[in-house]
């Protein structure tokens, strides 16, 4: 049981520090749409190109995952890039070459390739 305002303040500071440490450790994330529609459009090649490019650049601070169909089948293959503290950016009609450029420009340098964006999250 908390017995004083000072004790409550210490708990608050401890918890805020834990949150800061978790956020500092956040990784960039790349999510590839691997539903049936994405796979049919070439998502496996896109995933391979992303993993290959990250490997060539020795980038270990990027988590790569996959998701199912999100309903934008006409834009497949879809790739989301989520950088810590930035809104999600969804790229459409990605091929292996575009995937490599997305890693180089957006993931490494933080530059969104606007002409390929189909959806951008809010900040």
N, CA, C and O atoms as a MOPAC input file, in Angstrom:
PM7 MOZYME 1SCF
protein

 N      0.83700 1    -1.17600 1     0.00000 1
 C      0.00000 1     0.00000 1     0.00000 1
 C      0.89000 1     1.25000 1     0.00000 1
 O      1.90500 1     1.30500 1     0.69400 1
 N      0.49300 1     2.23700 1    -0.78100 1
 C      1.23400 1     3.49700 1    -0.87400 1
 C      0.84400 1     4.36800 1     0.31600 1
 O     -0.33700 1     4.57300 1     0.59400 1
 N      1.87600 1     4.88300 1     1.02100 1
 C      1.60300 1     5.61300 1     2.24700 1
 C      1.86800 1     7.10500 1     2.15800 1
 O      1.50800 1     7.85500 1     3.06500 1
 N      2.51300 1     7.55400 1     1.04000 1
 C      2.79200 1     8.98900 1     0.95100 1
 C      2.82800 1     9.42300 1    -0.51100 1
 O      2.95000 1     8.60800 1    -1.42500 1
 N      2.72000 1    10.71500 1    -0.69400 1
 C      2.79800 1    11.30700 1    -2.01600 1
 C      4.19100 1    11.09600 1    -2.61900 1
 O      4.32500 1    10.89500 1    -3.82700 1
 N      5.21500 1    11.14100 1    -1.77900 1
 C      6.59200 1    10.93400 1    -2.24300 1
 C      6.77100 1     9.50300 1    -2.78000 1
 O      7.43000 1     9.28600 1    -3.79700 1
 N      6.17700 1     8.54600 1    -2.08100 1
 C      6.25500 1     7.15500 1    -2.50700 1
 C      5.56400 1     6.96800 1    -3.86300 1
 O      6.06800 1     6.25600 1    -4.73200 1
 N      4.42000 1     7.60900 1    -4.03100 1
 C      3.68800 1     7.56400 1    -5.29100 1
 C      4.51900 1     8.19800 1    -6.41400 1
 O      4.55700 1     7.68600 1    -7.53200 1
 N      5.18000 1     9.31000 1    -6.10600 1
 C      6.02100 1     9.99200 1    -7.09700 1
 C      7.19300 1     9.09200 1    -7.52600 1
 O      7.54500 1     9.06100 1    -8.70500 1
 N      7.79600 1     8.36500 1    -6.57900 1
 C      8.89100 1     7.45100 1    -6.90200 1
 C      8.41600 1     6.33200 1    -7.83100 1
 O      9.10500 1     5.96700 1    -8.78400 1
 N      7.24400 1     5.80000 1    -7.54200 1
 C      6.68200 1     4.74800 1    -8.38700 1
 C      6.45200 1     5.29000 1    -9.80300 1
 O      6.76200 1     4.62600 1   -10.79200 1
 N      5.91000 1     6.49100 1    -9.87800 1
 C      5.65600 1     7.12100 1   -11.17700 1
 C      6.96200 1     7.27900 1   -11.95600 1
 O      7.02300 1     6.93100 1   -13.13500 1
 N      8.00000 1     7.79600 1   -11.31100 1
 C      9.28600 1     8.01100 1   -11.97300 1
 C      9.89700 1     6.68900 1   -12.44600 1
 O     10.45400 1     6.62000 1   -13.54200 1
 N      9.79400 1     5.66400 1   -11.63900 1
 C     10.31100 1     4.34600 1   -12.00800 1
 C      9.59100 1     3.81600 1   -13.24200 1
 O     10.22700 1     3.30200 1   -14.16200 1
 N      8.27800 1     3.93800 1   -13.26300 1
 C      7.49100 1     3.44700 1   -14.40000 1
 C      7.77000 1     4.25700 1   -15.66500 1
 O      7.87400 1     3.67800 1   -16.74700 1
 N      7.89500 1     5.57800 1   -15.55600 1
 C      8.20700 1     6.41200 1   -16.71700 1
 C      9.57300 1     6.06800 1   -17.28900 1
 O      9.75000 1     6.06300 1   -18.50800 1
 N     10.53100 1     5.78400 1   -16.43400 1
 C     11.86400 1     5.38500 1   -16.89700 1
 C     11.80000 1     4.04900 1   -17.63400 1
 O     12.47400 1     3.87000 1   -18.64800 1
 N     11.00300 1     3.11700 1   -17.13600 1
 C     10.84100 1     1.83000 1   -17.80300 1
 C     10.23100 1     2.01400 1   -19.19100 1
 O     10.63500 1     1.34700 1   -20.14300 1
 N      9.26000 1     2.91700 1   -19.30400 1
 C      8.63600 1     3.20400 1   -20.59900 1
 C      9.66400 1     3.81800 1   -21.54500 1
 O      9.73500 1     3.43300 1   -22.71200 1
 N     10.45100 1     4.75900 1   -21.06000 1
 C     11.48600 1     5.39200 1   -21.89800 1
 C     12.48300 1     4.35900 1   -22.40700 1
 O     12.89200 1     4.41300 1   -23.56700 1
 N     12.87400 1     3.42800 1   -21.56100 1
 C     13.81900 1     2.39600 1   -21.97600 1
 C     13.22300 1     1.50000 1   -23.05600 1
 O     13.90800 1     1.13800 1   -24.01300 1
 N     11.94200 1     1.14100 1   -22.90500 1
 C     11.27800 1     0.30900 1   -23.92200 1
 C     11.18900 1     1.05200 1   -25.24400 1
 O     11.44900 1     0.47600 1   -26.30000 1
 N     10.82000 1     2.33700 1   -25.19200 1
 C     10.68700 1     3.11600 1   -26.42000 1
 C     12.02800 1     3.31800 1   -27.09000 1
 O     12.10100 1     3.31300 1   -28.31900 1
 N     13.09200 1     3.49800 1   -26.32600 1
 C     14.41700 1     3.69100 1   -26.89900 1
 C     14.86600 1     2.43100 1   -27.62700 1
 O     15.66300 1     2.50100 1   -28.56300 1
 N     14.35400 1     1.27600 1   -27.19900 1
 C     14.73600 1     0.00300 1   -27.78700 1
 C     13.83300 1    -0.39700 1   -28.95300 1
 O     14.02400 1    -1.45400 1   -29.55400 1
 N     12.85200 1     0.44500 1   -29.27300 1
 C     11.94400 1     0.11300 1   -30.35600 1
 C     12.70200 1    -0.03000 1   -31.66000 1
 O     13.64100 1     0.71300 1   -31.94400 1
 N     12.27900 1    -0.98900 1   -32.43400 1
 C     12.88900 1    -1.22100 1   -33.72800 1
 C     11.99900 1    -0.65200 1   -34.82000 1
 O     10.80200 1    -0.43600 1   -34.63300 1
 N     12.61800 1    -0.41800 1   -35.95400 1
 C     11.83600 1    -0.15000 1   -37.15400 1
 C     11.14100 1    -1.45500 1   -37.50900 1
 O     11.65400 1    -2.53400 1   -37.21200 1
 N      9.97600 1    -1.36400 1   -38.14400 1
 C      9.23500 1    -2.56100 1   -38.53200 1
 C      8.87000 1    -2.47500 1   -40.00500 1
 O      8.48900 1    -1.41900 1   -40.51100 1
 N      8.99600 1    -3.60400 1   -40.67500 1
 C      8.51700 1    -3.73200 1   -42.04000 1
 C      7.53100 1    -4.89000 1   -42.03000 1
 O      7.84500 1    -5.98300 1   -41.55700 1
 N      6.33000 1    -4.63900 1   -42.55800 1
 C      5.29400 1    -5.66700 1   -42.59700 1
 C      4.92000 1    -5.89900 1   -44.06300 1
 O      4.54800 1    -4.96300 1   -44.77100 1
 N      5.01900 1    -7.13300 1   -44.50200 1
 C      4.70900 1    -7.49300 1   -45.88400 1
 C      3.37600 1    -8.22000 1   -45.91400 1
 O      3.16300 1    -9.16700 1   -45.15700 1
 N      2.47200 1    -7.77600 1   -46.79300 1
 C      1.17800 1    -8.43700 1   -46.96500 1
 C      1.36400 1    -9.76900 1   -47.65800 1
 O      1.74100 1    -9.82700 1   -48.82800 1
 N      1.09300 1   -10.85400 1   -46.91800 1
 C      1.31100 1   -12.19900 1   -47.45900 1
 C      0.01300 1   -12.99700 1   -47.51200 1
 O      0.02000 1   -14.21700 1   -47.35000 1
 N     -1.10600 1   -12.30000 1   -47.74200 1
 C     -2.34900 1   -13.02000 1   -47.99300 1
 C     -2.26100 1   -13.65700 1   -49.36800 1
 O     -1.28300 1   -13.45900 1   -50.08900 1
 N     -3.27600 1   -14.41800 1   -49.73100 1
 C     -3.27800 1   -15.09000 1   -51.03100 1
 C     -3.07900 1   -14.08900 1   -52.16700 1
 O     -2.33000 1   -14.34900 1   -53.10800 1
 N     -3.75400 1   -12.94600 1   -52.07300 1
 C     -3.64800 1   -11.93600 1   -53.12700 1
 C     -2.22900 1   -11.37200 1   -53.19800 1
 O     -1.71100 1   -11.14100 1   -54.29000 1
 N     -1.60300 1   -11.15100 1   -52.05100 1
 C     -0.23600 1   -10.63400 1   -52.02500 1
 C      0.76200 1   -11.62200 1   -52.58900 1
 O      1.64900 1   -11.25700 1   -53.36000 1
 N      0.60800 1   -12.88100 1   -52.19600 1
 C      1.51700 1   -13.92200 1   -52.69100 1
 C      1.37600 1   -14.06400 1   -54.20200 1
 O      2.37200 1   -14.18900 1   -54.91500 1
 N      0.14100 1   -14.04400 1   -54.68600 1
 C     -0.09100 1   -14.15900 1   -56.13300 1
 C      0.52900 1   -12.99000 1   -56.89000 1
 O      0.93200 1   -13.14000 1   -58.04300 1
 N      0.60800 1   -11.83300 1   -56.24900 1
 C      1.15600 1   -10.63300 1   -56.89300 1
 C      2.67400 1   -10.52900 1   -56.74600 1
 O      3.28900 1    -9.63800 1   -57.33200 1
 N      3.29200 1   -11.43700 1   -55.96400 1
 C      4.75200 1   -11.42000 1   -55.85700 1
 C      5.30400 1   -11.07100 1   -54.49200 1
 O      6.46500 1   -10.67400 1   -54.38600 1
 N      4.50800 1   -11.20600 1   -53.44300 1
 C      4.95300 1   -10.82100 1   -52.09700 1
 C      6.13200 1   -11.66100 1   -51.59400 1
 O      6.94900 1   -11.16800 1   -50.81700 1
 N      6.22700 1   -12.91400 1   -52.02500 1
 C      7.36100 1   -13.73300 1   -51.56700 1
 C      8.68200 1   -13.14700 1   -52.05900 1
 O      9.65600 1   -13.08300 1   -51.30900 1
 N      8.71100 1   -12.72100 1   -53.32100 1
 C      9.91700 1   -12.11300 1   -53.88200 1
 C     10.23600 1   -10.79900 1   -53.17300 1
 O     11.40000 1   -10.47100 1   -52.94000 1
 N      9.18300 1   -10.05300 1   -52.83400 1
 C      9.35800 1    -8.78900 1   -52.10600 1
 C      9.96000 1    -9.05600 1   -50.73200 1
 O     10.90200 1    -8.37800 1   -50.32200 1
 N      9.41700 1   -10.04600 1   -50.01900 1
 C      9.93400 1   -10.40900 1   -48.70400 1
 C     11.40300 1   -10.82600 1   -48.80700 1
 O     12.22300 1   -10.40500 1   -47.99100 1
 N     11.73500 1   -11.63700 1   -49.78900 1
 C     13.12100 1   -12.08400 1   -49.97400 1
 C     14.04900 1   -10.91400 1   -50.25200 1
 O     15.15800 1   -10.85800 1   -49.72100 1
 N     13.60300 1    -9.98000 1   -51.08200 1
 C     14.42500 1    -8.81100 1   -51.41200 1
 C     14.66100 1    -7.93700 1   -50.18100 1
 O     15.76500 1    -7.43000 1   -49.97700 1
 N     13.62600 1    -7.76200 1   -49.36400 1
 C     13.76700 1    -6.96100 1   -48.13500 1
 C     14.77500 1    -7.61800 1   -47.20600 1
 O     15.69100 1    -6.96100 1   -46.71100 1
 N     14.60700 1    -8.91900 1   -46.96900 1
 C     15.52200 1    -9.62500 1   -46.06800 1
 C     16.95200 1    -9.60800 1   -46.60400 1
 O     17.90300 1    -9.45600 1   -45.83700 1
 N     17.10300 1    -9.76100 1   -47.91100 1
 C     18.42500 1    -9.73500 1   -48.52800 1
 C     19.07000 1    -8.35400 1   -48.37100 1
 O     20.24700 1    -8.24700 1   -48.02600 1
 N     18.29400 1    -7.30900 1   -48.62600 1
 C     18.82400 1    -5.93900 1   -48.52800 1
 C     19.20000 1    -5.60100 1   -47.09100 1
 O     20.23500 1    -4.98100 1   -46.84900 1
 N     18.37200 1    -6.00300 1   -46.14400 1
 C     18.69900 1    -5.76300 1   -44.73800 1
 C     19.97200 1    -6.51200 1   -44.35600 1
 O     20.80600 1    -5.99400 1   -43.61300 1
 N     20.11700 1    -7.73300 1   -44.86700 1
 C     21.31100 1    -8.52200 1   -44.59700 1
 C     22.55900 1    -7.89600 1   -45.18400 1
 O     23.59300 1    -7.82200 1   -44.51900 1
 N     22.47000 1    -7.44300 1   -46.42700 1
 C     23.61500 1    -6.79300 1   -47.08100 1
 C     24.06500 1    -5.55800 1   -46.31100 1
 O     25.25800 1    -5.26700 1   -46.21200 1
 N     23.09100 1    -4.84000 1   -45.77200 1
 C     23.39000 1    -3.60900 1   -45.03600 1
 C     23.67700 1    -3.87600 1   -43.55900 1
 O     23.97600 1    -2.95500 1   -42.79800 1
 N     23.58300 1    -5.14200 1   -43.16700 1
 C     23.80900 1    -5.56000 1   -41.77100 1
 C     22.93100 1    -4.78000 1   -40.78700 1
 O     23.38300 1    -4.36600 1   -39.71900 1
 N     21.67700 1    -4.59300 1   -41.17200 1
 C     20.72500 1    -3.88000 1   -40.31000 1
 C     20.04200 1    -4.88200 1   -39.39500 1
 O     19.28300 1    -5.73600 1   -39.85300 1
 N     20.31200 1    -4.77200 1   -38.10600 1
 C     19.72900 1    -5.69300 1   -37.13700 1
 C     18.64000 1    -5.02300 1   -36.30600 1
 O     18.00600 1    -5.66800 1   -35.47100 1
 N     18.42500 1    -3.73300 1   -36.53500 1
 C     17.43000 1    -3.00400 1   -35.74900 1
 C     16.09900 1    -2.88500 1   -36.48400 1
 O     15.32800 1    -1.95800 1   -36.23500 1
 N     15.83000 1    -3.83000 1   -37.39700 1
 C     14.59100 1    -3.81600 1   -38.16600 1
 C     13.89600 1    -5.16600 1   -38.00700 1
 O     14.47700 1    -6.21300 1   -38.29300 1
 N     12.65000 1    -5.12900 1   -37.54900 1
 C     11.84700 1    -6.34500 1   -37.43100 1
 C     11.02500 1    -6.50200 1   -38.70700 1
 O     10.34100 1    -5.56800 1   -39.12600 1
 N     11.08800 1    -7.66600 1   -39.31600 1
 C     10.32400 1    -7.93400 1   -40.53700 1
 C      9.27800 1    -8.99100 1   -40.20700 1
 O      9.60200 1   -10.07400 1   -39.71900 1
 N      8.01400 1    -8.65700 1   -40.48300 1
 C      6.91500 1    -9.58400 1   -40.21100 1
 C      6.01300 1    -9.65200 1   -41.43800 1
 O      6.22800 1    -8.96200 1   -42.43500 1
 N      5.00500 1   -10.49700 1   -41.33500 1
 C      4.03800 1   -10.59900 1   -42.42300 1
 C      2.63600 1   -10.51600 1   -41.85600 1
 O      2.41200 1   -10.75000 1   -40.66800 1
 N      1.69900 1   -10.18100 1   -42.72200 1
 C      0.29700 1   -10.11500 1   -42.33500 1
 C     -0.53700 1   -10.68900 1   -43.46700 1
 O     -0.03900 1   -10.90300 1   -44.57200 1
 N     -1.78700 1   -10.93200 1   -43.18900 1
 C     -2.69900 1   -11.42500 1   -44.21800 1
 C     -3.23500 1   -10.26900 1   -45.05200 1
 O     -2.71800 1    -9.15400 1   -44.99300 1
 N     -4.25600 1   -10.54400 1   -45.81300 1
 C     -4.86200 1    -9.54500 1   -46.69300 1
 C     -5.48200 1    -8.42000 1   -45.86000 1
 O     -6.13900 1    -8.66400 1   -44.84900 1
 N     -5.25700 1    -7.18500 1   -46.30900 1
 C     -5.85600 1    -6.04200 1   -45.61100 1
 C     -6.90100 1    -5.33700 1   -46.46500 1
 O     -7.38700 1    -4.26800 1   -46.09400 1
 N     -7.25300 1    -5.93000 1   -47.61000 1
 C     -8.35700 1    -5.40600 1   -48.40400 1
 C     -7.97600 1    -4.46100 1   -49.52700 1
 O     -8.85900 1    -3.89800 1   -50.17300 1
 N     -6.71100 1    -4.27200 1   -49.77400 1
 C     -6.27700 1    -3.42300 1   -50.89100 1
 C     -5.66400 1    -4.30800 1   -51.98000 1
 O     -4.55400 1    -4.05900 1   -52.44900 1
 N     -6.39700 1    -5.32600 1   -52.36500 1
 C     -5.87100 1    -6.35200 1   -53.26600 1
 C     -5.33700 1    -5.78000 1   -54.57500 1
 O     -4.36000 1    -6.29600 1   -55.11700 1
 N     -5.95400 1    -4.73600 1   -55.08600 1
 C     -5.50300 1    -4.13900 1   -56.34900 1
 C     -4.14200 1    -3.48000 1   -56.21300 1
 O     -3.49400 1    -3.19700 1   -57.22100 1
 N     -3.69000 1    -3.22500 1   -54.97500 1
 C     -2.40100 1    -2.56900 1   -54.73400 1
 C     -1.30500 1    -3.54600 1   -54.31700 1
 O     -0.17900 1    -3.12200 1   -54.05600 1
 N     -1.60500 1    -4.83800 1   -54.24900 1
 C     -0.62400 1    -5.83600 1   -53.81000 1
 C      0.54000 1    -5.91500 1   -54.79100 1
 O      0.37600 1    -5.61500 1   -55.97400 1
 N      1.69200 1    -6.31000 1   -54.31700 1
 C      2.11100 1    -6.52800 1   -52.94200 1
 C      2.18900 1    -5.21900 1   -52.13800 1
 O      2.63800 1    -4.18700 1   -52.63900 1
 N      1.74300 1    -5.29500 1   -50.89000 1
 C      1.76700 1    -4.15000 1   -49.97900 1
 C      2.87200 1    -4.31900 1   -48.94900 1
 O      3.12800 1    -5.41900 1   -48.46000 1
 N      3.52100 1    -3.20600 1   -48.63200 1
 C      4.57400 1    -3.19900 1   -47.61700 1
 C      4.35000 1    -2.00500 1   -46.70500 1
 O      4.24900 1    -0.86900 1   -47.16900 1
 N      4.27300 1    -2.26500 1   -45.40800 1
 C      4.18600 1    -1.20100 1   -44.40600 1
 C      5.57400 1    -0.95600 1   -43.83400 1
 O      6.32900 1    -1.89400 1   -43.57600 1
 N      5.89900 1     0.31600 1   -43.63900 1
 C      7.12500 1     0.68300 1   -42.93400 1
 C      6.69800 1     1.49300 1   -41.72200 1
 O      5.98200 1     2.48700 1   -41.84700 1
 N      7.14000 1     1.06500 1   -40.55600 1
 C      6.81100 1     1.76800 1   -39.31200 1
 C      8.12400 1     2.08100 1   -38.61100 1
 O      8.80000 1     1.18600 1   -38.10200 1
 N      8.47400 1     3.35400 1   -38.59100 1
 C      9.67500 1     3.79600 1   -37.88700 1
 C      9.25700 1     4.32700 1   -36.53000 1
 O      8.20100 1     4.95100 1   -36.41800 1
 N     10.05700 1     4.09800 1   -35.48900 1
 C      9.69200 1     4.57000 1   -34.14900 1
 C      9.35800 1     6.06400 1   -34.14800 1
 O     10.12700 1     6.88800 1   -34.64500 1
 N      8.20100 1     6.39300 1   -33.58300 1
 C      7.78400 1     7.78000 1   -33.46800 1
 C      7.21800 1     8.37900 1   -34.73300 1
 O      6.89200 1     9.56600 1   -34.75600 1
 N      7.09100 1     7.58300 1   -35.79800 1
 C      6.57300 1     8.07200 1   -37.07900 1
 C      5.30800 1     7.30600 1   -37.44400 1
 O      5.10400 1     6.18700 1   -36.97300 1
 N      4.44900 1     7.90600 1   -38.28800 1
 C      3.24800 1     7.17400 1   -38.70200 1
 C      3.58300 1     6.03500 1   -39.66000 1
 O      4.61000 1     6.05100 1   -40.33800 1
 N      2.70100 1     5.05700 1   -39.69800 1
 C      2.82900 1     3.91900 1   -40.61600 1
 C      2.69600 1     4.43400 1   -42.05100 1
 O      1.84800 1     5.27800 1   -42.34100 1
 N      3.53400 1     3.92100 1   -42.93400 1
 C      3.45500 1     4.24600 1   -44.35300 1
 C      3.25500 1     2.94100 1   -45.10600 1
 O      4.02200 1     1.99500 1   -44.92600 1
 N      2.22800 1     2.88600 1   -45.94900 1
 C      1.94700 1     1.68900 1   -46.73400 1
 C      2.29000 1     1.95200 1   -48.19400 1
 O      1.77700 1     2.88400 1   -48.81500 1
 N      3.16100 1     1.11600 1   -48.72100 1
 C      3.54200 1     1.19000 1   -50.12500 1
 C      2.77600 1     0.13300 1   -50.89600 1
 O      2.57600 1    -0.97700 1   -50.40300 1
 N      2.34000 1     0.47500 1   -52.12200 1
 C      1.60600 1    -0.46300 1   -52.95400 1
 C      2.33800 1    -0.80900 1   -54.22900 1
 O      3.22900 1    -0.08700 1   -54.67700 1
 N      1.93700 1    -1.94800 1   -54.81000 1
 C      2.50900 1    -2.46700 1   -56.05100 1
 C      4.03000 1    -2.54100 1   -55.96700 1
 O      4.75100 1    -2.11500 1   -56.86900 1
 N      4.49200 1    -3.10200 1   -54.84200 1
 C      5.92500 1    -3.21400 1   -54.58300 1
 C      6.46600 1    -4.46100 1   -55.29400 1
 O      5.87400 1    -5.53800 1   -55.23400 1
 N      7.59700 1    -4.28300 1   -55.96100 1
 C      8.31000 1    -5.42900 1   -56.51900 1
 C      9.66000 1    -5.51300 1   -55.79900 1
 O      9.93500 1    -4.71600 1   -54.90100 1
 N     10.49400 1    -6.46700 1   -56.18800 1
 C     11.77300 1    -6.66700 1   -55.49500 1
 C     12.65600 1    -5.42200 1   -55.58000 1
 O     13.30300 1    -5.06300 1   -54.59700 1
 N     12.69200 1    -4.76400 1   -56.72800 1
 C     13.51200 1    -3.56400 1   -56.90200 1
 C     13.00900 1    -2.42200 1   -56.01100 1
 O     13.79800 1    -1.75400 1   -55.34300 1
 N     11.69900 1    -2.20900 1   -56.01000 1
 C     11.12000 1    -1.16400 1   -55.14900 1
 C     11.38300 1    -1.48800 1   -53.68000 1
 O     11.66800 1    -0.59300 1   -52.88500 1
 N     11.28700 1    -2.77300 1   -53.32000 1
 C     11.51100 1    -3.18400 1   -51.93100 1
 C     12.90800 1    -2.78700 1   -51.47500 1
 O     13.08400 1    -2.28000 1   -50.36700 1
 N     13.89300 1    -3.01400 1   -52.32300 1
 C     15.27600 1    -2.63400 1   -51.98600 1
 C     15.40500 1    -1.12100 1   -51.83000 1
 O     16.09500 1    -0.63800 1   -50.93200 1
 N     14.74100 1    -0.38600 1   -52.70500 1
 C     14.79100 1     1.08000 1   -52.61100 1
 C     14.07700 1     1.59300 1   -51.35600 1
 O     14.50600 1     2.57600 1   -50.75200 1
 N     12.99800 1     0.92900 1   -50.97100 1
 C     12.28000 1     1.30700 1   -49.74900 1
 C     13.19200 1     1.12500 1   -48.53600 1
 O     13.22700 1     1.97700 1   -47.64700 1
 N     13.93100 1     0.00900 1   -48.50300 1
 C     14.88100 1    -0.19800 1   -47.40600 1
 C     15.92300 1     0.91000 1   -47.40500 1
 O     16.19100 1     1.51000 1   -46.36400 1
 N     16.51700 1     1.18700 1   -48.57000 1
 C     17.58800 1     2.17900 1   -48.66300 1
 C     17.11100 1     3.59400 1   -48.32800 1
 O     17.76400 1     4.30700 1   -47.56500 1
 N     15.98700 1     3.99400 1   -48.88900 1
 C     15.53600 1     5.37000 1   -48.71800 1
 C     14.75700 1     5.58500 1   -47.42500 1
 O     15.08600 1     6.46700 1   -46.63100 1
 N     13.72200 1     4.77200 1   -47.22000 1
 C     12.82400 1     5.01500 1   -46.08500 1
 C     13.38700 1     4.45800 1   -44.78100 1
 O     13.47700 1     5.17700 1   -43.78600 1
 N     13.76300 1     3.19000 1   -44.78200 1
 C     14.20400 1     2.56700 1   -43.53400 1
 C     15.54900 1     3.13300 1   -43.08400 1
 O     15.72100 1     3.45400 1   -41.90800 1
 N     16.49900 1     3.25900 1   -44.00600 1
 C     17.83400 1     3.73300 1   -43.63600 1
 C     17.87700 1     5.24700 1   -43.47700 1
 O     18.41700 1     5.75600 1   -42.49400 1
 N     17.30400 1     5.97400 1   -44.45400 1
 C     17.45200 1     7.44300 1   -44.46500 1
 C     16.22100 1     8.21200 1   -44.00900 1
 O     16.27300 1     9.43500 1   -43.88100 1
 N     15.10400 1     7.51100 1   -43.76000 1
 C     13.89900 1     8.19100 1   -43.28700 1
 C     13.17600 1     9.00100 1   -44.34600 1
 O     12.35800 1     9.85900 1   -44.01400 1
 N     13.46700 1     8.74300 1   -45.62900 1
 C     12.84800 1     9.49100 1   -46.72500 1
 C     11.74000 1     8.64200 1   -47.34500 1
 O     12.00400 1     7.59300 1   -47.93200 1
 N     10.49900 1     9.10500 1   -47.20800 1
 C      9.34600 1     8.39700 1   -47.76600 1
 C      9.35500 1     8.57500 1   -49.28800 1
 O      9.56700 1     9.67800 1   -49.79200 1
 N      9.12500 1     7.49300 1   -49.99900 1
 C      9.05400 1     7.54400 1   -51.46700 1
 C      7.58400 1     7.76800 1   -51.82600 1
 O      6.83700 1     6.81900 1   -52.06500 1
 N      7.19000 1     9.02900 1   -51.85700 1
 C      5.78200 1     9.43400 1   -51.94100 1
 C      5.02100 1     8.83500 1   -53.11200 1
 O      3.84600 1     8.49900 1   -52.96800 1
 N      5.66100 1     8.69300 1   -54.26900 1
 C      4.92100 1     8.22500 1   -55.44600 1
 C      4.46300 1     6.77700 1   -55.32800 1
 O      3.60900 1     6.34800 1   -56.10400 1
 N      4.99700 1     6.01600 1   -54.38900 1
 C      4.58100 1     4.61600 1   -54.21100 1
 C      3.63300 1     4.43600 1   -53.02200 1
 O      3.14200 1     3.33200 1   -52.78900 1
 N      3.37500 1     5.50200 1   -52.27300 1
 C      2.55600 1     5.40600 1   -51.06000 1
 C      1.07700 1     5.29000 1   -51.41900 1
 O      0.56200 1     6.05900 1   -52.23000 1
 N      0.39800 1     4.31100 1   -50.80100 1
 C     -1.05200 1     4.16300 1   -50.98400 1
 C     -1.81100 1     4.57200 1   -49.72700 1
 O     -3.01400 1     4.83000 1   -49.78400 1
 N     -1.11500 1     4.63200 1   -48.59200 1
 C     -1.76700 1     5.04300 1   -47.35600 1
 C     -0.69500 1     5.50000 1   -46.37200 1
 O      0.36300 1     4.88500 1   -46.24100 1
 N     -1.00100 1     6.59500 1   -45.68800 1
 C     -0.07200 1     7.11600 1   -44.68800 1
 C     -0.85100 1     7.34700 1   -43.40700 1
 O     -1.87400 1     8.03100 1   -43.40000 1
 N     -0.35100 1     6.76500 1   -42.31700 1
 C     -1.00200 1     6.93300 1   -41.01500 1
 C     -0.86600 1     8.37100 1   -40.51700 1
 O     -0.09100 1     9.16300 1   -41.05300 1
 N     -1.62600 1     8.67800 1   -39.49600 1
 C     -1.57900 1    10.02900 1   -38.92800 1
 C     -0.51500 1    10.10400 1   -37.85600 1
 O     -0.24900 1     9.12600 1   -37.15700 1
 N      0.09600 1    11.27800 1   -37.73100 1
 C      1.13400 1    11.46700 1   -36.71200 1
 C      0.49000 1    11.72600 1   -35.37200 1
 O      1.18900 1    11.91200 1   -34.37600 1

